[in-house]
Short mmCIF file of C-alpha atoms in Angstrom, two decimals:
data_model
loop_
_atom_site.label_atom_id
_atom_site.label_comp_id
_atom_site.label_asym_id
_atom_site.label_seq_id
_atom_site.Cartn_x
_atom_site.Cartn_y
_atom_site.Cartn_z
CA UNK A 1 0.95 -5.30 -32.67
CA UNK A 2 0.93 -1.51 -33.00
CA UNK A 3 -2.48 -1.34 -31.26
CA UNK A 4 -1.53 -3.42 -28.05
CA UNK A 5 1.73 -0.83 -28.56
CA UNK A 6 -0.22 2.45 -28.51
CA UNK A 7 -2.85 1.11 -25.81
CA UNK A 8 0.57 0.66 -23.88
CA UNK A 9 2.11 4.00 -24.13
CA UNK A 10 -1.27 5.61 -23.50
CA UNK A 11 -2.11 3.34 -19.89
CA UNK A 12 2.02 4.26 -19.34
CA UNK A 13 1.56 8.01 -19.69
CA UNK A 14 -1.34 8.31 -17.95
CA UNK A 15 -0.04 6.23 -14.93
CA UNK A 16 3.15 7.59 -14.92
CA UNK A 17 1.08 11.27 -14.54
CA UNK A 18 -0.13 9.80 -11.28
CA UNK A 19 2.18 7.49 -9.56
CA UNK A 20 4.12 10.01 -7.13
CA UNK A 21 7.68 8.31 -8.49
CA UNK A 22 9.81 10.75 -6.24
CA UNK A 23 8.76 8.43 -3.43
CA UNK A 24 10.64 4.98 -5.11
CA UNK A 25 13.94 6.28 -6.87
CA UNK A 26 15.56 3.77 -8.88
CA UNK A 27 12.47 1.41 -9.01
CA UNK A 28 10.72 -0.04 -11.85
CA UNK A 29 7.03 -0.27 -11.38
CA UNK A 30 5.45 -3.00 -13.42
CA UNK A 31 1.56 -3.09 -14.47
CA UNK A 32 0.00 -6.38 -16.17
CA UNK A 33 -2.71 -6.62 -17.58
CA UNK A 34 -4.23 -9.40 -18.83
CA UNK A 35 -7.57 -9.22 -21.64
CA UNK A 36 -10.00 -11.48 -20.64
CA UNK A 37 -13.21 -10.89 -22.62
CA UNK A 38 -13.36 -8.06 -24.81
CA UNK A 39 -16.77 -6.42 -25.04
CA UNK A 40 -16.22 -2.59 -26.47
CA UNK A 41 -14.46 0.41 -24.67
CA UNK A 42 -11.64 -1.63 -24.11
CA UNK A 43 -9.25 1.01 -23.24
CA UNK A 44 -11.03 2.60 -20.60
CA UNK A 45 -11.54 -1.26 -19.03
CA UNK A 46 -7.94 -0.86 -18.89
CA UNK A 47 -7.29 2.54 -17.16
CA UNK A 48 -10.14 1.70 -14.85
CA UNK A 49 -8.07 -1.69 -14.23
CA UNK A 50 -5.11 -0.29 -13.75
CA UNK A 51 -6.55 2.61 -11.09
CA UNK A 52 -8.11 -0.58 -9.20
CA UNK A 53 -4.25 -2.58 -9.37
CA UNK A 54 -2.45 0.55 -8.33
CA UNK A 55 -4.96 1.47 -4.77
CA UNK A 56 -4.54 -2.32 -4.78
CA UNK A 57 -1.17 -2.65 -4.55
CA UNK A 58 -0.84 0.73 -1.63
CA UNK A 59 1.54 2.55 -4.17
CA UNK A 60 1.25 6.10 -3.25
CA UNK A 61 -1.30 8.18 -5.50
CA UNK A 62 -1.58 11.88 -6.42
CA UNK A 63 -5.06 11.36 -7.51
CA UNK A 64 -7.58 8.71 -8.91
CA UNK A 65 -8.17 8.21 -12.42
CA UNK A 66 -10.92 6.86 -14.43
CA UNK A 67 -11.04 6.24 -18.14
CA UNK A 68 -14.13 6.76 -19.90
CA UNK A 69 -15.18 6.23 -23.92
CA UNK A 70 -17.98 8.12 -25.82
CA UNK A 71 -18.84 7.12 -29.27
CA UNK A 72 -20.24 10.08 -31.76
CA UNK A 73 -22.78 8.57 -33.82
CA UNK A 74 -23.56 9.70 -37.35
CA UNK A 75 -26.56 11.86 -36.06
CA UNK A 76 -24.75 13.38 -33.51
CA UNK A 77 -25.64 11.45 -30.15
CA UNK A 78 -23.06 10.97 -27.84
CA UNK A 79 -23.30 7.23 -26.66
CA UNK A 80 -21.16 7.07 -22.81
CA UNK A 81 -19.28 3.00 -22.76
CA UNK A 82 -20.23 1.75 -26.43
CA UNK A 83 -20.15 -1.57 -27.02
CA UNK A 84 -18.51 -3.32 -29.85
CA UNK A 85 -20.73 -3.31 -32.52
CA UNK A 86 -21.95 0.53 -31.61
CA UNK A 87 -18.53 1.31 -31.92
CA UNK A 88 -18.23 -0.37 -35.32
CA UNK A 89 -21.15 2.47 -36.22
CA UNK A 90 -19.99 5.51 -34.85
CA UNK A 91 -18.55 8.11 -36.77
CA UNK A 92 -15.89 8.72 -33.89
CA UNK A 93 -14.65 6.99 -30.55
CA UNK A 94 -12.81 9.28 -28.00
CA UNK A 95 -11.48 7.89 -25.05
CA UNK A 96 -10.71 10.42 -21.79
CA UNK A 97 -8.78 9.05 -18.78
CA UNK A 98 -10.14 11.68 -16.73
CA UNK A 99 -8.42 12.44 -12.84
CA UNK A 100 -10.62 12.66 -9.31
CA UNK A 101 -8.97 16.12 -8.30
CA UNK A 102 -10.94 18.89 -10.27
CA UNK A 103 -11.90 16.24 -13.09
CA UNK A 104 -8.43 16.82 -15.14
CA UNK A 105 -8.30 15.29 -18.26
CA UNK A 106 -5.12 13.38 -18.15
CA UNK A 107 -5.15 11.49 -21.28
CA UNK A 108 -7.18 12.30 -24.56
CA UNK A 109 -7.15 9.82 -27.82
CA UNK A 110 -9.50 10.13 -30.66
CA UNK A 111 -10.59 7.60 -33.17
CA UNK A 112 -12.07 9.06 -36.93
CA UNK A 113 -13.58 12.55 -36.66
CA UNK A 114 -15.45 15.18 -35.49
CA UNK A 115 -15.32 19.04 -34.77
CA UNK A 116 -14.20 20.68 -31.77
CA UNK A 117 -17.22 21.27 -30.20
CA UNK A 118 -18.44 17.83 -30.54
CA UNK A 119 -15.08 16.73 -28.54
CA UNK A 120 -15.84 19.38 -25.87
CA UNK A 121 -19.70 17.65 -25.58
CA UNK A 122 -17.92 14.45 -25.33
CA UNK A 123 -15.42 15.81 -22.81
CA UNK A 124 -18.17 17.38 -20.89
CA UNK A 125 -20.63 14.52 -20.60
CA UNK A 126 -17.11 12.06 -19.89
CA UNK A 127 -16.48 14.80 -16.94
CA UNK A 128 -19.60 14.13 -15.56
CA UNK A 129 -19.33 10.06 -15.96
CA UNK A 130 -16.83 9.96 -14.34
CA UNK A 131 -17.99 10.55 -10.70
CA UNK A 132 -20.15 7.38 -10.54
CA UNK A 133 -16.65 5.21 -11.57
CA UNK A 134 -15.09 7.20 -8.75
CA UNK A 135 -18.43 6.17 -6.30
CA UNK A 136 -17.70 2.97 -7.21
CA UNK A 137 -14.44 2.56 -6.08
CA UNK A 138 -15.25 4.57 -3.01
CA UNK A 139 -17.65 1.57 -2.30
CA UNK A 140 -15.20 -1.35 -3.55
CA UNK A 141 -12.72 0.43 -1.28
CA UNK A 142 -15.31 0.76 1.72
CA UNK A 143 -16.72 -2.68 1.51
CA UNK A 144 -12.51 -3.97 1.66
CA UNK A 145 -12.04 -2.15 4.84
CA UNK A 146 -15.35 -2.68 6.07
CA UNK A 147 -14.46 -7.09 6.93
CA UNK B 1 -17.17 19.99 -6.22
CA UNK B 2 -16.87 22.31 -3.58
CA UNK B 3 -16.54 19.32 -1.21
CA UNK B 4 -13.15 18.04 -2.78
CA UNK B 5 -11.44 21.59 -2.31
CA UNK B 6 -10.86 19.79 0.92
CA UNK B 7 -12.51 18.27 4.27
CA UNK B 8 -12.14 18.51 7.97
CA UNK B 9 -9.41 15.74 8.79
CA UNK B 10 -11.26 15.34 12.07
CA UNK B 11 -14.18 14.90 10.62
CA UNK B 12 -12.83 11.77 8.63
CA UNK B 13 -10.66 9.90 11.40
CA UNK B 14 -11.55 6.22 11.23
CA UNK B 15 -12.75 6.17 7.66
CA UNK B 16 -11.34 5.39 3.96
CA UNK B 17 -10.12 7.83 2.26
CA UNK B 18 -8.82 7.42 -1.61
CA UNK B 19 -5.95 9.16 -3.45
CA UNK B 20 -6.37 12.64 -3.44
CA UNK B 21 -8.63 13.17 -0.94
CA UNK B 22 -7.65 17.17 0.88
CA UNK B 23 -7.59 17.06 4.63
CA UNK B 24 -8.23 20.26 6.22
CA UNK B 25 -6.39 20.85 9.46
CA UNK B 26 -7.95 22.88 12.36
CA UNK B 27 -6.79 25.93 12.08
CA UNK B 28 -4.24 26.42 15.30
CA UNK B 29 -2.01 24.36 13.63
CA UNK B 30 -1.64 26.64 10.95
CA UNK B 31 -0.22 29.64 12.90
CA UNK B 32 3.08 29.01 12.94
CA UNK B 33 3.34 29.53 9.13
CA UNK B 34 1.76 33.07 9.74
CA UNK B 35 4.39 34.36 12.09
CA UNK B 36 3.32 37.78 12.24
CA UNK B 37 -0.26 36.83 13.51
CA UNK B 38 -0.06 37.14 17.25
CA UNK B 39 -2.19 35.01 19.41
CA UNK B 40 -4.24 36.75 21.28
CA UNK B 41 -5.22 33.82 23.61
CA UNK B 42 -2.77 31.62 24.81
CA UNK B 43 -3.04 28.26 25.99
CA UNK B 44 -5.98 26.74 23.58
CA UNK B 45 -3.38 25.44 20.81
CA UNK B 46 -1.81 22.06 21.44
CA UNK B 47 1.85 22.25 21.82
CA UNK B 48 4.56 20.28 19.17
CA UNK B 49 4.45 19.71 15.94
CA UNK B 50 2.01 17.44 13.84
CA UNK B 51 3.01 14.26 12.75
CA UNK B 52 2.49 13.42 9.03
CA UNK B 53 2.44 9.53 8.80
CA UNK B 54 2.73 7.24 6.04
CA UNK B 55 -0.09 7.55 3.28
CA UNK B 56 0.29 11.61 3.47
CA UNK B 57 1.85 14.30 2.02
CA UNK B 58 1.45 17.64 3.21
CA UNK B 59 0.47 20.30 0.78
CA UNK B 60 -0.30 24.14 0.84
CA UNK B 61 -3.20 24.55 3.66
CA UNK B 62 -3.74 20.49 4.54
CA UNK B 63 -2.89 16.80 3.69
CA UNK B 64 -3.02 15.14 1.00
CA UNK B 65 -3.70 11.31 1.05
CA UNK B 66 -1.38 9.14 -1.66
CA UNK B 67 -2.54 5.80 -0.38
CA UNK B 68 -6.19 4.27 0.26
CA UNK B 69 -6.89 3.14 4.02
CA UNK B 70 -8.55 4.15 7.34
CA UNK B 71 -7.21 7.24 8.15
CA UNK B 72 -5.99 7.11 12.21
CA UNK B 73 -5.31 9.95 14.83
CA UNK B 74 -3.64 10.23 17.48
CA UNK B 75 -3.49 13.36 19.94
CA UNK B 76 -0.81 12.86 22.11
CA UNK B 77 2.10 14.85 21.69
CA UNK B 78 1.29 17.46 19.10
CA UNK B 79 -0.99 15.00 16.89
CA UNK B 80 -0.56 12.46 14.06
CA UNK B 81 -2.39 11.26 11.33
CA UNK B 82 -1.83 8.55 9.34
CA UNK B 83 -3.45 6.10 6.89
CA UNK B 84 -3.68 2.52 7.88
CA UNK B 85 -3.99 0.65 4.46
CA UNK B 86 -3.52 -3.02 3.92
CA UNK B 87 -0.70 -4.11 1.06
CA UNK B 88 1.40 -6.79 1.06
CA UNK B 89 4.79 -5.50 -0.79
CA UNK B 90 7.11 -4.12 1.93
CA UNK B 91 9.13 -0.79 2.09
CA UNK B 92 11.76 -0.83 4.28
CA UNK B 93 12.30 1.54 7.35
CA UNK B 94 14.72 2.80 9.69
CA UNK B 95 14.07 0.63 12.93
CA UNK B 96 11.59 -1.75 12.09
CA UNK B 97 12.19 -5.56 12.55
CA UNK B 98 12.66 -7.86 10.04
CA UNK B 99 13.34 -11.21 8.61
CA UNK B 100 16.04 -11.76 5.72
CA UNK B 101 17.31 -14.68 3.91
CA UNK B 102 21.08 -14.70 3.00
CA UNK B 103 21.24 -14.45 -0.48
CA UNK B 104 24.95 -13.69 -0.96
CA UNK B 105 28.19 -13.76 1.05
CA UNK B 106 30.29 -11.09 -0.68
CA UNK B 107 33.84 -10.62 1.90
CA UNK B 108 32.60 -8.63 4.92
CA UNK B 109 28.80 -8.28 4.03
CA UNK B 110 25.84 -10.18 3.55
CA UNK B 111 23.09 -9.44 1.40
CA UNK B 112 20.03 -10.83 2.45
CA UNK B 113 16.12 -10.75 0.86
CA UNK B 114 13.80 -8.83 2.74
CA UNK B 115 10.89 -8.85 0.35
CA UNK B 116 11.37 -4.61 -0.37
CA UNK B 117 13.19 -3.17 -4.27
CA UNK B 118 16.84 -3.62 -3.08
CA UNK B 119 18.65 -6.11 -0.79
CA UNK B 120 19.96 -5.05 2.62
CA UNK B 121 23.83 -5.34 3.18
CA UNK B 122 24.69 -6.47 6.70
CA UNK B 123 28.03 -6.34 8.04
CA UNK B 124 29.83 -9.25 10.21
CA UNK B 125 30.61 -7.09 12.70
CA UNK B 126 26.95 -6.72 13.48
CA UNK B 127 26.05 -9.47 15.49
CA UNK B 128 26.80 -9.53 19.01
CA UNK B 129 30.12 -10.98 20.18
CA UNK B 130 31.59 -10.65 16.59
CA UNK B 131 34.74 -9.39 16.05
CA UNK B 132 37.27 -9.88 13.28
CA UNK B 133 38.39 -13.03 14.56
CA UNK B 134 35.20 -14.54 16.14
CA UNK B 135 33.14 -14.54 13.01
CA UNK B 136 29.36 -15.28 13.09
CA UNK B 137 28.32 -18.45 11.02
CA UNK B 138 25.72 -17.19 8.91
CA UNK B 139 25.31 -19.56 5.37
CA UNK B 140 23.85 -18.91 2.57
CA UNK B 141 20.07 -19.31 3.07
CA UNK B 142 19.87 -18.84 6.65
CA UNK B 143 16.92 -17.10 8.31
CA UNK B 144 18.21 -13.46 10.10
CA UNK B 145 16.20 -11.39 12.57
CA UNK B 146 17.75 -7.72 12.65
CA UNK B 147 16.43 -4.01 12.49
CA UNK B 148 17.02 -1.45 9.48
CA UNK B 149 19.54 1.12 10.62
CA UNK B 150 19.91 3.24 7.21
CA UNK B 151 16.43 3.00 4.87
CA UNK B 152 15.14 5.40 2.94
CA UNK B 153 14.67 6.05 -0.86
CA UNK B 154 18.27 7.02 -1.97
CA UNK B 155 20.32 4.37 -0.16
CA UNK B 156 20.62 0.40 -0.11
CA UNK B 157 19.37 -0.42 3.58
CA UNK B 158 21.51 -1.27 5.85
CA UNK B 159 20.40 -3.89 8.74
CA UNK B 160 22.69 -4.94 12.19
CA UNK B 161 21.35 -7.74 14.71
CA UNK B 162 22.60 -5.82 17.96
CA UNK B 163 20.64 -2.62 19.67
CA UNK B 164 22.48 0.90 20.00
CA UNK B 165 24.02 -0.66 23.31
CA UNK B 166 25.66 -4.05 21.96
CA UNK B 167 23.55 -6.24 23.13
CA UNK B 168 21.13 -8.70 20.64
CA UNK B 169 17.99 -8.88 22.47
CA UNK B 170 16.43 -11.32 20.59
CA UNK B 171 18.29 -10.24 16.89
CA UNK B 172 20.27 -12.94 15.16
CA UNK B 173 20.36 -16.24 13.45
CA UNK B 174 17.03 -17.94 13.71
CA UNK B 175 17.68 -21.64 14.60
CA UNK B 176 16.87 -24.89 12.89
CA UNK B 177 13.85 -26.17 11.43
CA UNK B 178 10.61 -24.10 11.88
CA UNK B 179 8.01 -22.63 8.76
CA UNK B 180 8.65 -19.78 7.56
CA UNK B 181 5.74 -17.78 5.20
CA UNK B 182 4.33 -14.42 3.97
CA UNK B 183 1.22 -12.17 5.46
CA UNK B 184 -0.13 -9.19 4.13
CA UNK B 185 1.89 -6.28 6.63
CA UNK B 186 -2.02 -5.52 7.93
CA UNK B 187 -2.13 -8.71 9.87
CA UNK B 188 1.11 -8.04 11.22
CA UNK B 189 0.39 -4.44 12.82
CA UNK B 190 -2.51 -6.47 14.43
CA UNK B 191 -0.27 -9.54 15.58
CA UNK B 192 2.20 -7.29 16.96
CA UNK B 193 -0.41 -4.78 18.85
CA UNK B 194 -0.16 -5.12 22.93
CA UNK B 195 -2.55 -8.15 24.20
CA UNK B 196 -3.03 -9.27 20.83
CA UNK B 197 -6.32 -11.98 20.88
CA UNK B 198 -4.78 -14.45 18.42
CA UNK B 199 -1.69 -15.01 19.74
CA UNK B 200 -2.91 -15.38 23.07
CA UNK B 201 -5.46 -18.15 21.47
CA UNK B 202 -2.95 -19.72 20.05
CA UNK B 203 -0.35 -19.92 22.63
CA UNK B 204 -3.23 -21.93 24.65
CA UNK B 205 -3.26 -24.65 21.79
CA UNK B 206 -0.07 -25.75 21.96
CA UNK B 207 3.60 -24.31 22.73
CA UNK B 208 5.33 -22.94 19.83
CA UNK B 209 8.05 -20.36 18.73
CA UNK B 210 7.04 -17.22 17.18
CA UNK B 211 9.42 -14.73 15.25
CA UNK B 212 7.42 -12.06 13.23
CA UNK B 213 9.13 -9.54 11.15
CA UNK B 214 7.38 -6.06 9.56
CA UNK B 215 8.12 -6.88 6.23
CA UNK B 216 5.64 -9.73 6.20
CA UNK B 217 7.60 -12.67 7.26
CA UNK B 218 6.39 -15.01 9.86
CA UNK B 219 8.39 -17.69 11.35
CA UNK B 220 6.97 -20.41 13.40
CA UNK B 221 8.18 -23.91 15.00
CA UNK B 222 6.39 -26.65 17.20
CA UNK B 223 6.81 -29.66 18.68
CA UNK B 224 5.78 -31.56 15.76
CA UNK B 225 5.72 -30.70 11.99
CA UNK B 226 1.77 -31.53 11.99
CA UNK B 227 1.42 -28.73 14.98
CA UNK B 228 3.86 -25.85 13.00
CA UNK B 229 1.64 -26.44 9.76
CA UNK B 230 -1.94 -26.04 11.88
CA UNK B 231 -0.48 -22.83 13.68
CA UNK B 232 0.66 -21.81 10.17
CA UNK B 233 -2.89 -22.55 8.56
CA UNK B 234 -4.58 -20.38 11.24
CA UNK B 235 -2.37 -17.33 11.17
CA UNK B 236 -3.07 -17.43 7.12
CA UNK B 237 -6.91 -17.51 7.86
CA UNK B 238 -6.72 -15.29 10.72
CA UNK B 239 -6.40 -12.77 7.78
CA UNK B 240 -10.03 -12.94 6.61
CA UNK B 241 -12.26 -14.79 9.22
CA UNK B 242 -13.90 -12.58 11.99
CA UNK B 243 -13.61 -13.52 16.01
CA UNK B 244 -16.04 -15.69 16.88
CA UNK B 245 -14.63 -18.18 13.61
CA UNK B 246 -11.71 -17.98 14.84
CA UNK B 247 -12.80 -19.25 18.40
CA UNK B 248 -14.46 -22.10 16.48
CA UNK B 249 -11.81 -23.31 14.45
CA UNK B 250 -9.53 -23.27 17.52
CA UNK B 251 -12.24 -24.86 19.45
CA UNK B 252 -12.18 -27.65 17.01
CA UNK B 253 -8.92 -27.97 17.25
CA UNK B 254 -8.61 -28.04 20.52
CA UNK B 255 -11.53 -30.63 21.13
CA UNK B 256 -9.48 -33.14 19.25
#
């Protein structure tokens, strides 16, 4: 449907901002992924998925990326990785895929609204987030190379 | 944050890096791109160049890592550093060994499968012996051992069975029978490292042919079929069990 569609072209540009392409001319790089329970912040399962598959898969990297959701709720608290029925609350759901050199924001998708500074909170406390995803696959990485 | 700006490369030899990661170089590597600096005290620098291996890129002051993997130095001969990292889909490069399967005859060329984006075109002519006359009798299907002498990104690679002197030593048409199968390419840098443990294991268990190519192929043949599949099984494992279960299983083996 047009969801799956959009979730597509959103995982595509992002990856396609990272993947160093220059280094496989000519090449079509294909990235699957399969829903297997769906439990809220769905979209940032999948960039965090699909930064796992590409390390995974040794295709050379300009930098990690990490996708993280905040949900706005009506009185103005910022809830970090809703889950499905707090999203079905919130006012507004942003989603930030969010890169490991100098915390870039590479990809920025908003659902319902809320003023600019509210998005900068968001965008702020998603910044900050975002270094224990990149721990964590510090760690997964580590405890790979470690057997 | 003022960590990631970038870290001593020395510092981090023998441990993951990620994607991104800035390796600082010592510094006396970074005179030559200051030519008007003179060096006031000769000798300290190392001599050459650095080597830049795969899973870096350089940029501005240092080196930036694209892949994830141990990074590895080595200081002879101006220095490299590289990142060891364990995948399983091959890229092809000039003067490695691999395996191919035949795919297609097409006239004067054969294109054969060696597990990377494009197939590699080799010509008759490559084999030793050949000339237009005395063709080689390669089918459809067959098994090839050769080396890559064009690869890189912009052109099909190119593969020959003979070294830069004519001769094939060892390159060709692997025989008859034998089991051919796939390992990730990190257990074949360590099967094809000098005095290589499991090989050396093995060879004690029974006699057997061994062909291994860099793109992840293995071929193997016994005596027996039963003695080809238990080699095959323990190469496979070999991937993910430590030393001493590796002595055991062969033990086992070997007690039977």
């Amino acid at each position: 449907g047009v969801l799956e569609r959009s979730r597509e072209q959103l995982l595509r540009q992002t990856c396609e901002a990272v993947v160093l392409g220059v280094l496989h001319p000519r090449t079509a790089i294909s990235l699957v992924l399969q829903v297997l329970s769906d439990a809220g912040s769905l979209l940032s399962c999948c960039l965090n998925a699909a930064c796992m598959a590409l390390l995974d898969a040794g295709l050379p990297l300009a930098t990690l990326f990490c996708g993280v959701t905040c949900a706005l709720q009506p009185d103005g608290t910022i809830l970090l990785d809703p889950t499905a029925r707090q999203e079905q609350d919130a006012r507004a759901i942003l989603t930030f895929a969010i890169a490991s050199s100098e915390r870039k924001v590479l990809m920025a998708t908003t659902k319902g609204s809320c003023s600019v500074e509210e998005m900068q909170q968001c965008l702020a406390a998603a910044q900050r987030a975002a270094n224990t995803i990149f721990q964590f696959y510090r760690d997964s990485v580590r405890r790979r190379y470690s057997k | 944050m003022a960590a990631e700006r970038g870290t001593a490369a020395d510092s981090l030899v023998g441990q993951v890096v990620l994607p991104g990661d800035l390796l600082l170089l010592p510094a006396h590597y970074d005179e030559d791109a200051e030519g008007e600096r003179l060096r006031l005290s000769a000798g300290a620098a190392p001599q050459g160049r650095l080597l830049c291996g795969p899973g870096l890129r350089r940029s501005g002051a240092g080196l930036l890592v694209t892949t994830c993997g141990l990074l590895r130095h080595r200081p002879g001969g101006g220095g490299a550093y590289w990142v060891d990292s364990q995948q399983k889909r091959y890229v092809p490069v000039k003067g490695d060994h691999v395996i191919g399967i035949v795919t297609v005859k097409a006239g004067d060329v054969f294109r054969l499968d060696v597990g990377g984006s494009e197939p590699a075109s080799l010509s008759y002519l490559a084999f030793e012996g050949a000339t237009k006359r005395n063709r080689p009798n390669v089918q459809v299907g067959d098994l090839i051992y050769g080396q890559f002498v064009v690869a890189n990104k912009d052109m099909e690679p190119e593969m020959v069975c003979i070294d830069s002197s004519g001769k094939s030593s060892g390159m060709g048409i692997i025989g008859q029978d034998g089991f051919l199968f796939k390992v990730s390419l990190g257990l074949i840098r360590k099967l094809l490292a000098p005095k290589c443990e499991i090989i050396q294991e093995l060879s004690q268990l029974y006699p057997f042919e061994l062909v291994i190519g860099m793109n992840g192929r293995i071929w193997v043949k016994a005596k027996t079929v039963q003695q080809t599949l238990i080699i095959v099984n323990i190469l496979e494992a070999c991937e993910y069990m430590t030393a001493e279960q590796r002595k055991q299983a062969l033990a086992k083996l070997s007690g039977n």
